[in-house]
């Protein structure tokens, strides 16, 4: 399989199909089943990002291990109808009342545009987290607004750390850089979880979501 360098907009469905070794028809079928988020719309073209690529590779890996699509959906999770409707309603409210939040989340690759041109969450993990927070009483609009503020603060730190790593290590392969990125993501997750346990220590610790 020939790798492609991701453009800012991402991959076309034909490029994504070549990278993961899956037909465009199957990719669209996974979207219909709710296993894959819709692509990001840029004008008349649709593009898939790194999150779509990782998701399809996980689906392919699980299929090779013998799991059927029903089992894969149970393991990876799909948005519930109620959660999807609430998230869609929240996105419509944010697009109307808080366009700066939409621009912020688009800049960070959390939001894209659906077929109708409306803003839509393109990362399944964010969709699930927002839906779970809504079930706990946190409005989706508030969760997304906080996410944008948080990512604005964290992005410069991530850039600084990776720039420092590049200055020290330099000349590494793309695969090595990807591994370092995953390492930093894991470290950041552990740091946030540890901080949450201290910050919300008044009650019983909440169960950690599956990775």
CSV table of C-alpha atoms in Angstrom, one decimal:
chain,number,residue,atom,x,y,z
A,1,UNK,CA,0.0,0.0,0.0
A,2,UNK,CA,1.4,3.4,-1.0
A,3,UNK,CA,1.3,6.0,1.8
A,4,UNK,CA,0.0,9.5,1.2
A,5,UNK,CA,1.1,12.7,2.9
A,6,UNK,CA,-2.0,14.1,4.5
A,7,UNK,CA,-3.1,17.5,3.2
A,8,UNK,CA,-4.6,20.0,5.6
A,9,UNK,CA,-8.0,18.8,4.3
A,10,UNK,CA,-7.1,15.1,4.6
A,11,UNK,CA,-7.7,12.2,2.2
A,12,UNK,CA,-10.2,11.7,-0.6
A,13,UNK,CA,-12.2,8.5,-0.3
A,14,UNK,CA,-10.1,7.0,-3.1
A,15,UNK,CA,-6.9,7.8,-1.3
A,16,UNK,CA,-8.2,6.4,2.0
A,17,UNK,CA,-9.4,3.3,0.2
A,18,UNK,CA,-5.8,2.7,-1.2
A,19,UNK,CA,-4.1,3.4,2.2
A,20,UNK,CA,-6.3,1.0,4.2
A,21,UNK,CA,-6.8,-1.6,1.5
A,22,UNK,CA,-10.6,-1.3,1.7
A,23,UNK,CA,-13.1,-0.5,-1.1
A,24,UNK,CA,-14.8,2.9,-1.1
A,25,UNK,CA,-18.1,1.0,-1.0
A,26,UNK,CA,-17.1,-0.7,2.3
A,27,UNK,CA,-16.0,2.7,3.7
A,28,UNK,CA,-19.3,4.2,3.0
A,29,UNK,CA,-21.1,1.1,4.4
A,30,UNK,CA,-19.2,1.6,7.7
A,31,UNK,CA,-20.4,5.2,7.8
A,32,UNK,CA,-24.0,4.0,7.2
A,33,UNK,CA,-23.6,1.5,10.1
A,34,UNK,CA,-22.3,4.3,12.4
A,35,UNK,CA,-18.9,2.7,12.7
A,36,UNK,CA,-17.2,5.7,10.9
A,37,UNK,CA,-17.9,9.4,11.2
A,38,UNK,CA,-18.9,11.3,8.1
A,39,UNK,CA,-16.1,13.0,6.1
A,40,UNK,CA,-15.3,16.7,6.4
A,41,UNK,CA,-16.8,18.8,3.6
A,42,UNK,CA,-14.7,21.4,1.8
A,43,UNK,CA,-16.7,22.9,-0.9
A,44,UNK,CA,-18.0,20.1,-3.1
A,45,UNK,CA,-15.3,17.6,-2.0
A,46,UNK,CA,-15.3,15.3,1.1
A,47,UNK,CA,-12.1,14.5,3.0
A,48,UNK,CA,-11.2,12.0,5.6
A,49,UNK,CA,-8.6,12.8,8.3
A,50,UNK,CA,-6.2,10.8,10.6
A,51,UNK,CA,-9.1,9.9,13.0
A,52,UNK,CA,-10.9,8.1,10.1
A,53,UNK,CA,-7.7,6.3,9.1
A,54,UNK,CA,-7.1,5.1,12.6
A,55,UNK,CA,-10.7,4.0,13.0
A,56,UNK,CA,-10.7,2.0,9.7
A,57,UNK,CA,-7.4,0.3,10.7
A,58,UNK,CA,-8.9,-0.7,14.0
A,59,UNK,CA,-11.9,-2.1,12.2
A,60,UNK,CA,-9.7,-4.0,9.8
A,61,UNK,CA,-7.6,-5.4,12.6
A,62,UNK,CA,-10.6,-6.6,14.5
A,63,UNK,CA,-12.1,-8.2,11.4
A,64,UNK,CA,-8.8,-10.1,10.8
A,65,UNK,CA,-9.1,-11.4,14.4
A,66,UNK,CA,-12.4,-12.9,13.6
A,67,UNK,CA,-14.9,-10.3,15.0
A,68,UNK,CA,-18.0,-9.5,13.0
A,69,UNK,CA,-19.3,-6.0,12.6
A,70,UNK,CA,-21.9,-6.3,15.4
A,71,UNK,CA,-19.1,-7.2,17.8
A,72,UNK,CA,-16.9,-4.4,16.5
A,73,UNK,CA,-19.6,-1.9,16.9
A,74,UNK,CA,-20.1,-3.0,20.5
A,75,UNK,CA,-16.3,-2.7,21.2
A,76,UNK,CA,-15.7,0.6,19.4
A,77,UNK,CA,-19.0,2.2,20.2
A,78,UNK,CA,-21.5,4.0,18.1
A,79,UNK,CA,-23.5,7.1,18.9
A,80,UNK,CA,-27.0,6.4,20.2
A,81,UNK,CA,-29.9,8.0,18.3
A,82,UNK,CA,-30.8,10.2,21.3
A,83,UNK,CA,-27.2,11.2,21.7
A,84,UNK,CA,-26.8,12.0,18.1
A,85,UNK,CA,-29.9,14.1,18.0
A,86,UNK,CA,-28.8,16.1,21.1
A,87,UNK,CA,-25.4,16.6,19.6
A,88,UNK,CA,-26.8,17.7,16.3
A,89,UNK,CA,-29.2,20.2,18.1
A,90,UNK,CA,-26.2,21.5,20.1
A,91,UNK,CA,-24.1,22.0,17.0
A,92,UNK,CA,-27.0,23.9,15.3
A,93,UNK,CA,-27.2,26.2,18.4
A,94,UNK,CA,-23.4,26.7,18.5
A,95,UNK,CA,-23.2,27.5,14.8
A,96,UNK,CA,-26.0,30.1,15.2
A,97,UNK,CA,-25.0,31.7,18.6
A,98,UNK,CA,-21.2,31.0,19.0
A,99,UNK,CA,-19.5,30.9,15.5
A,100,UNK,CA,-16.1,31.5,17.2
A,101,UNK,CA,-16.4,28.1,19.0
A,102,UNK,CA,-17.2,26.4,15.7
A,103,UNK,CA,-14.1,28.0,14.1
A,104,UNK,CA,-12.0,27.0,17.0
A,105,UNK,CA,-13.0,23.4,16.9
A,106,UNK,CA,-12.6,23.3,13.1
A,107,UNK,CA,-9.1,24.6,13.5
A,108,UNK,CA,-8.3,21.8,15.9
A,109,UNK,CA,-9.8,19.1,13.6
A,110,UNK,CA,-12.7,18.3,15.9
A,111,UNK,CA,-15.4,19.7,13.6
A,112,UNK,CA,-16.0,19.4,9.9
A,113,UNK,CA,-19.0,19.9,7.6
A,114,UNK,CA,-21.6,17.4,6.8
A,115,UNK,CA,-23.2,16.9,3.4
A,116,UNK,CA,-25.5,19.9,4.0
A,117,UNK,CA,-22.6,22.1,5.0
A,118,UNK,CA,-23.6,22.2,8.7
A,119,UNK,CA,-20.8,21.8,11.4
A,120,UNK,CA,-20.4,18.2,12.6
A,121,UNK,CA,-18.1,16.4,15.1
A,122,UNK,CA,-15.8,14.2,13.0
A,123,UNK,CA,-14.0,12.4,15.9
A,124,UNK,CA,-16.1,9.5,17.3
A,125,UNK,CA,-14.3,9.6,20.6
A,126,UNK,CA,-15.5,13.3,21.1
A,127,UNK,CA,-19.0,12.4,20.0
A,128,UNK,CA,-19.2,9.6,22.6
A,129,UNK,CA,-17.7,11.7,25.4
A,130,UNK,CA,-20.1,14.6,24.7
A,131,UNK,CA,-23.0,12.2,24.6
A,132,UNK,CA,-22.0,10.6,27.9
A,133,UNK,CA,-21.6,14.1,29.5
A,134,UNK,CA,-25.1,15.0,28.2
A,135,UNK,CA,-26.4,11.9,30.0
A,136,UNK,CA,-24.7,13.2,33.2
A,137,UNK,CA,-26.4,16.5,32.9
A,138,UNK,CA,-23.7,18.6,31.1
A,139,UNK,CA,-25.1,20.4,28.1
A,140,UNK,CA,-23.3,19.5,24.8
A,141,UNK,CA,-22.8,23.1,23.9
A,142,UNK,CA,-21.0,23.7,27.3
A,143,UNK,CA,-18.8,20.6,26.8
A,144,UNK,CA,-17.8,21.7,23.3
A,145,UNK,CA,-17.1,25.2,24.3
A,146,UNK,CA,-14.9,24.0,27.1
A,147,UNK,CA,-13.1,21.6,24.7
A,148,UNK,CA,-12.3,24.5,22.4
A,149,UNK,CA,-10.9,26.6,25.2
A,150,UNK,CA,-8.9,23.6,26.5
A,151,UNK,CA,-7.4,22.8,23.1
A,152,UNK,CA,-6.4,26.4,22.5
A,153,UNK,CA,-4.3,26.2,25.7
A,154,UNK,CA,-2.8,22.8,25.0
A,155,UNK,CA,-2.0,23.1,21.3
A,156,UNK,CA,1.0,25.6,21.8
A,157,UNK,CA,2.4,23.2,24.5
A,158,UNK,CA,2.2,20.3,22.2
A,159,UNK,CA,3.9,22.2,19.4
A,160,UNK,CA,6.7,23.3,21.7
A,161,UNK,CA,7.3,19.8,23.0
A,162,UNK,CA,7.4,18.2,19.5
A,163,UNK,CA,9.7,21.0,18.2
A,164,UNK,CA,12.1,20.3,21.1
A,165,UNK,CA,11.9,16.6,20.4
A,166,UNK,CA,12.7,17.3,16.7
A,167,UNK,CA,15.6,19.4,17.6
A,168,UNK,CA,17.0,16.7,19.8
A,169,UNK,CA,16.3,13.6,17.8
A,170,UNK,CA,15.9,14.8,14.1
A,171,UNK,CA,16.2,12.5,11.1
A,172,UNK,CA,13.7,9.9,12.5
A,173,UNK,CA,11.3,8.0,10.2
A,174,UNK,CA,7.6,9.0,9.9
A,175,UNK,CA,6.8,5.8,11.8
A,176,UNK,CA,9.0,6.8,14.7
A,177,UNK,CA,7.4,10.3,14.8
A,178,UNK,CA,4.0,8.6,14.9
A,179,UNK,CA,5.1,6.4,17.8
A,180,UNK,CA,6.3,9.5,19.7
A,181,UNK,CA,3.0,11.2,19.1
A,182,UNK,CA,1.1,8.2,20.5
A,183,UNK,CA,3.5,8.2,23.5
A,184,UNK,CA,2.8,11.8,24.2
A,185,UNK,CA,-1.0,11.3,23.9
A,186,UNK,CA,-0.8,8.4,26.4
A,187,UNK,CA,1.3,10.5,28.8
A,188,UNK,CA,-1.1,13.4,28.5
A,189,UNK,CA,-4.1,11.1,29.1
A,190,UNK,CA,-2.5,9.7,32.2
A,191,UNK,CA,-1.6,13.2,33.5
A,192,UNK,CA,-5.2,14.4,33.1
A,193,UNK,CA,-6.6,11.3,34.7
A,194,UNK,CA,-4.2,11.7,37.7
A,195,UNK,CA,-5.2,15.4,38.0
A,196,UNK,CA,-8.9,14.5,37.8
A,197,UNK,CA,-8.5,12.1,40.7
A,198,UNK,CA,-7.0,14.8,42.8
A,199,UNK,CA,-9.3,17.6,41.7
A,200,UNK,CA,-12.5,15.5,42.2
A,201,UNK,CA,-11.4,13.6,45.3
A,202,UNK,CA,-14.5,14.6,47.3
A,203,UNK,CA,-16.5,11.7,46.1
A,204,UNK,CA,-15.9,8.1,44.8
A,205,UNK,CA,-13.5,8.1,41.8
A,206,UNK,CA,-15.5,7.7,38.6
A,207,UNK,CA,-14.8,4.7,36.4
A,208,UNK,CA,-12.3,5.4,33.6
A,209,UNK,CA,-13.7,5.1,30.1
A,210,UNK,CA,-12.3,2.3,28.0
A,211,UNK,CA,-9.3,3.3,25.8
